[in-house]
Amino acid sequence: MSRVRPLDRSAHGALRFDPGIVSSPQTIVQIGLSEIALVAADMPVCLAKDANTGRFNLVALLGLIEPGNLFCVEGRMHATYCPRALQLTGFRLDPAGVAGLAVDEADGAIGAVAGQPLFVDGESTALLADIAVALHRLIADIGAARDVIGDYAGKRLIRPLRLTLQGDDGREHGIDGLYTIDTEALANLPDADVLALHRADRLAPATIMAASLVQIERLCQLNNARHARVLRILP
């Protein structure tokens, strides 16, 4: 359970931050536009609808049927790249806090033993300024992703991702609520629209997203190495 408080010198002066620890067990994580190619080296890049706005968010898929992050072992990420939102789960932007930050006192990456200090002799370290900058950049990057995905939606380039897995017990499990690029619709776009996407640097992200779905097989491999229930992807 989170305990988010504005960052305070007296209350949090002894805290340290270990960016290598991933405390969130979430199965999907929101990512920014600039992270697509980095995330796709390990994980499927998909779309999920925001429950409040109905808009599409860009997300990385970290797990399958069993809840949790399949790339996380003993609290640490074992992947080529760790999405920035996972690295920064312990912090929020808050003008009432030191460096414009709030801290989640229950986050596993934040404690009094290991990691880099947030304060030295009562003064904030450069780490806090770096975290604030990283959060601002992540928010802007997520906004950029929403703009690009909105363009795809306007061109009807998004389709539901129909993913069905089968366990070795014969039971089938559908993963719902995810979306991806409709490659057939993309291939049938008028030349002028394709050129416009390319000129706006919006064609490559769509291609990478579609190609990243091969990483679902990697998720199956990670699941099968960790859990008793062996999964395979149904065609």
Protein backbone atom coordinates (compact mmCIF):
# COMPACT_ATOMS: atom_id res chain seq x y z
CA MET A 1 0.00 0.00 0.00
CA SER A 2 1.49 3.33 -1.04
CA ARG A 3 2.20 6.14 1.44
CA VAL A 4 2.85 9.19 -0.71
CA ARG A 5 4.05 12.28 1.14
CA PRO A 6 5.65 15.56 0.00
CA LEU A 7 9.41 15.14 0.27
CA ASP A 8 10.59 16.67 3.54
CA ARG A 9 14.11 17.13 4.90
CA SER A 10 13.26 16.25 8.46
CA ALA A 11 11.00 13.30 7.71
CA HIS A 12 12.99 11.85 4.82
CA GLY A 13 16.53 12.98 5.51
CA ALA A 14 17.83 9.43 5.98
CA LEU A 15 16.18 7.91 2.91
CA ARG A 16 18.12 6.37 0.04
CA PHE A 17 17.05 5.38 -3.47
CA ASP A 18 18.18 2.22 -5.26
CA PRO A 19 17.14 2.57 -8.94
CA GLY A 20 17.98 -1.07 -9.58
CA ILE A 21 15.08 -2.27 -7.44
CA VAL A 22 11.71 -2.72 -9.13
CA SER A 23 9.05 -2.90 -6.46
CA SER A 24 5.94 -2.75 -8.64
CA PRO A 25 4.40 -6.13 -9.58
CA GLN A 26 2.34 -4.68 -12.44
CA THR A 27 1.81 -6.70 -15.61
CA ILE A 28 1.74 -3.66 -17.90
CA VAL A 29 3.50 -0.33 -17.59
CA GLN A 30 2.94 2.89 -19.48
CA ILE A 31 5.85 4.07 -21.62
CA GLY A 32 6.79 7.17 -23.57
CA LEU A 33 7.25 7.59 -27.29
CA SER A 34 11.05 7.60 -27.14
CA GLU A 35 11.07 4.25 -25.32
CA ILE A 36 9.39 2.18 -28.04
CA ALA A 37 12.52 0.81 -29.71
CA LEU A 38 14.26 0.21 -26.37
CA VAL A 39 11.30 -1.64 -24.86
CA ALA A 40 10.75 -3.72 -28.01
CA ALA A 41 14.16 -5.35 -27.51
CA ASP A 42 12.59 -7.31 -24.65
CA MET A 43 8.84 -6.80 -24.42
CA PRO A 44 5.72 -6.55 -26.55
CA VAL A 45 4.68 -2.93 -27.06
CA CYS A 46 0.90 -2.60 -27.07
CA LEU A 47 -1.90 -0.13 -26.51
CA ALA A 48 -4.39 -0.02 -23.67
CA LYS A 49 -7.38 2.27 -23.20
CA ASP A 50 -7.39 4.73 -20.34
CA ALA A 51 -10.34 3.80 -18.14
CA ASN A 52 -11.20 7.46 -17.50
CA THR A 53 -10.68 9.09 -20.89
CA GLY A 54 -11.02 6.22 -23.34
CA ARG A 55 -7.82 7.35 -25.04
CA PHE A 56 -5.11 4.87 -25.95
CA ASN A 57 -1.94 4.68 -23.88
CA LEU A 58 1.31 3.15 -25.05
CA VAL A 59 2.28 0.25 -22.77
CA ALA A 60 4.83 -2.50 -22.36
CA LEU A 61 3.51 -5.97 -21.57
CA LEU A 62 5.49 -7.52 -18.71
CA GLY A 63 3.43 -10.61 -17.89
CA LEU A 64 0.73 -12.96 -19.08
CA ILE A 65 -1.81 -14.91 -17.02
CA GLU A 66 -0.07 -14.95 -13.66
CA PRO A 67 -0.02 -11.47 -12.12
CA GLY A 68 3.38 -9.87 -11.97
CA ASN A 69 6.42 -8.82 -13.92
CA LEU A 70 8.13 -11.80 -15.56
CA PHE A 71 11.36 -9.83 -16.01
CA CYS A 72 11.66 -9.13 -12.28
CA VAL A 73 13.64 -11.61 -10.18
CA GLU A 74 14.24 -10.99 -6.47
CA GLY A 75 13.16 -7.39 -6.86
CA ARG A 76 15.46 -6.55 -9.75
CA MET A 77 14.82 -6.17 -13.45
CA HIS A 78 16.51 -8.68 -15.75
CA ALA A 79 16.04 -7.15 -19.19
CA THR A 80 17.99 -5.10 -21.69
CA TYR A 81 15.93 -2.05 -20.75
CA CYS A 82 13.78 -1.07 -17.80
CA PRO A 83 10.89 1.30 -18.60
CA ARG A 84 11.37 4.63 -16.87
CA ALA A 85 7.98 4.50 -15.16
CA LEU A 86 9.09 1.33 -13.36
CA GLN A 87 12.29 3.00 -12.18
CA LEU A 88 10.43 6.01 -10.78
CA THR A 89 7.42 4.45 -9.05
CA GLY A 90 8.56 5.81 -5.69
CA PHE A 91 8.35 9.46 -6.73
CA ARG A 92 5.69 11.94 -7.83
CA LEU A 93 5.81 15.58 -8.83
CA ASP A 94 4.56 17.76 -5.97
CA PRO A 95 5.31 21.48 -5.60
CA ALA A 96 4.93 21.15 -1.82
CA GLY A 97 7.94 18.85 -1.56
CA VAL A 98 11.69 19.44 -1.72
CA ALA A 99 12.83 19.61 -5.36
CA GLY A 100 9.16 19.60 -6.32
CA LEU A 101 8.78 15.94 -5.38
CA ALA A 102 6.68 13.62 -3.27
CA VAL A 103 7.93 10.23 -2.15
CA ASP A 104 6.14 6.92 -1.65
CA GLU A 105 7.47 5.81 1.70
CA ALA A 106 6.32 2.23 1.03
CA ASP A 107 8.14 1.84 -2.28
CA GLY A 108 10.70 -0.98 -2.19
CA ALA A 109 13.36 1.07 -3.98
CA ILE A 110 13.36 3.65 -1.20
CA GLY A 111 14.73 2.97 2.27
CA ALA A 112 17.36 3.87 4.82
CA VAL A 113 19.93 1.16 4.07
CA ALA A 114 20.96 0.77 0.43
CA GLY A 115 21.17 3.10 -2.53
CA GLN A 116 22.00 6.74 -3.14
CA PRO A 117 21.10 9.30 -0.44
CA LEU A 118 18.34 11.81 -1.10
CA PHE A 119 19.88 14.25 1.39
CA VAL A 120 23.40 14.86 2.70
CA ASP A 121 23.76 16.98 5.83
CA GLY A 122 20.20 18.16 5.41
CA GLU A 123 20.71 19.38 1.86
CA SER A 124 19.10 17.76 -1.17
CA THR A 125 21.48 15.90 -3.47
CA ALA A 126 21.77 16.25 -7.23
CA LEU A 127 19.88 12.96 -7.44
CA LEU A 128 16.62 14.68 -6.50
CA ALA A 129 16.99 17.26 -9.25
CA ASP A 130 17.71 14.46 -11.72
CA ILE A 131 14.59 12.57 -10.62
CA ALA A 132 12.42 15.67 -11.02
CA VAL A 133 13.79 16.23 -14.53
CA ALA A 134 13.24 12.57 -15.40
CA LEU A 135 9.61 12.72 -14.24
CA HIS A 136 8.93 15.87 -16.27
CA ARG A 137 10.51 14.27 -19.33
CA LEU A 138 8.52 11.08 -18.85
CA ILE A 139 5.25 13.00 -18.62
CA ALA A 140 6.12 14.90 -21.82
CA ASP A 141 7.14 11.66 -23.53
CA ILE A 142 3.86 9.99 -22.57
CA GLY A 143 2.03 13.00 -23.97
CA ALA A 144 3.97 12.68 -27.22
CA ALA A 145 3.00 9.01 -27.39
CA ARG A 146 -0.67 9.89 -26.94
CA ASP A 147 -0.47 12.39 -29.81
CA VAL A 148 1.05 9.79 -32.14
CA ILE A 149 -1.43 7.10 -31.10
CA GLY A 150 -4.26 9.58 -31.59
CA ASP A 151 -3.05 10.04 -35.17
CA TYR A 152 -3.11 6.26 -35.67
CA ALA A 153 -6.61 6.08 -34.24
CA GLY A 154 -7.77 8.85 -36.57
CA LYS A 155 -6.46 6.86 -39.52
CA ARG A 156 -8.11 3.67 -38.22
CA LEU A 157 -4.78 1.89 -37.80
CA ILE A 158 -5.59 0.32 -34.42
CA ARG A 159 -7.18 -3.09 -33.84
CA PRO A 160 -7.81 -5.25 -30.78
CA LEU A 161 -4.97 -7.62 -29.94
CA ARG A 162 -6.53 -11.07 -29.85
CA LEU A 163 -4.20 -13.20 -27.78
CA THR A 164 -5.14 -16.68 -26.62
CA LEU A 165 -2.84 -18.90 -24.59
CA GLN A 166 -3.26 -22.56 -23.77
CA GLY A 167 -1.91 -24.26 -20.68
CA ASP A 168 -0.56 -27.78 -20.63
CA ASP A 169 -3.80 -28.74 -18.90
CA GLY A 170 -5.68 -27.84 -22.09
CA ARG A 171 -7.39 -24.76 -20.66
CA GLU A 172 -7.41 -21.67 -22.83
CA HIS A 173 -6.85 -18.17 -21.50
CA GLY A 174 -7.61 -15.01 -23.43
CA ILE A 175 -5.81 -11.76 -22.67
CA ASP A 176 -8.23 -8.93 -23.30
CA GLY A 177 -8.08 -5.16 -23.26
CA LEU A 178 -4.97 -4.72 -25.38
CA TYR A 179 -4.66 -3.23 -28.85
CA THR A 180 -2.04 -3.11 -31.58
CA ILE A 181 -1.34 -1.72 -35.03
CA ASP A 182 -3.50 -3.04 -37.85
CA THR A 183 -0.74 -3.85 -40.33
CA GLU A 184 -3.21 -4.57 -43.12
CA ALA A 185 -4.82 -1.16 -42.69
CA LEU A 186 -1.36 0.41 -42.60
CA ALA A 187 -0.40 -1.33 -45.85
CA ASN A 188 -3.58 -0.06 -47.50
CA LEU A 189 -3.10 3.59 -46.55
CA PRO A 190 -2.96 6.04 -49.44
CA ASP A 191 0.60 6.94 -50.43
CA ALA A 192 0.11 10.52 -49.27
CA ASP A 193 -0.83 9.35 -45.76
CA VAL A 194 2.16 7.00 -45.59
CA LEU A 195 4.49 9.80 -46.65
CA ALA A 196 2.94 12.15 -44.09
CA LEU A 197 3.48 9.56 -41.33
CA HIS A 198 7.07 9.07 -42.43
CA ARG A 199 7.80 12.81 -42.57
CA ALA A 200 6.37 13.19 -39.05
CA ASP A 201 8.49 10.27 -37.73
CA ARG A 202 5.30 8.34 -37.04
CA LEU A 203 5.72 5.43 -39.43
CA ALA A 204 8.67 3.75 -37.68
CA PRO A 205 6.96 3.55 -34.26
CA ALA A 206 3.99 1.76 -35.81
CA THR A 207 6.29 -0.73 -37.52
CA ILE A 208 8.28 -1.38 -34.34
CA MET A 209 5.10 -1.85 -32.31
CA ALA A 210 3.78 -4.43 -34.76
CA ALA A 211 7.11 -6.28 -34.89
CA SER A 212 7.45 -6.31 -31.09
CA LEU A 213 4.57 -8.76 -30.75
CA VAL A 214 7.04 -11.58 -31.41
CA GLN A 215 8.21 -10.92 -27.83
CA ILE A 216 5.01 -12.55 -26.58
CA GLU A 217 6.83 -15.83 -27.20
CA ARG A 218 9.59 -14.63 -24.88
CA LEU A 219 7.00 -13.93 -22.19
CA CYS A 220 5.78 -17.50 -22.60
CA GLN A 221 9.34 -18.77 -22.19
CA LEU A 222 9.84 -16.71 -19.04
CA ASN A 223 6.49 -17.88 -17.67
CA ASN A 224 7.28 -21.53 -18.38
CA ALA A 225 10.65 -21.24 -16.66
CA ARG A 226 9.06 -19.81 -13.53
CA HIS A 227 5.58 -21.29 -13.19
CA ALA A 228 4.30 -24.85 -13.14
CA ARG A 229 1.64 -24.12 -15.76
CA VAL A 230 3.29 -24.29 -19.19
CA LEU A 231 1.78 -21.91 -21.76
CA ARG A 232 1.80 -21.75 -25.51
CA ILE A 233 0.36 -19.24 -27.95
CA LEU A 234 -2.59 -20.47 -29.97
CA PRO A 235 -2.63 -19.41 -33.63
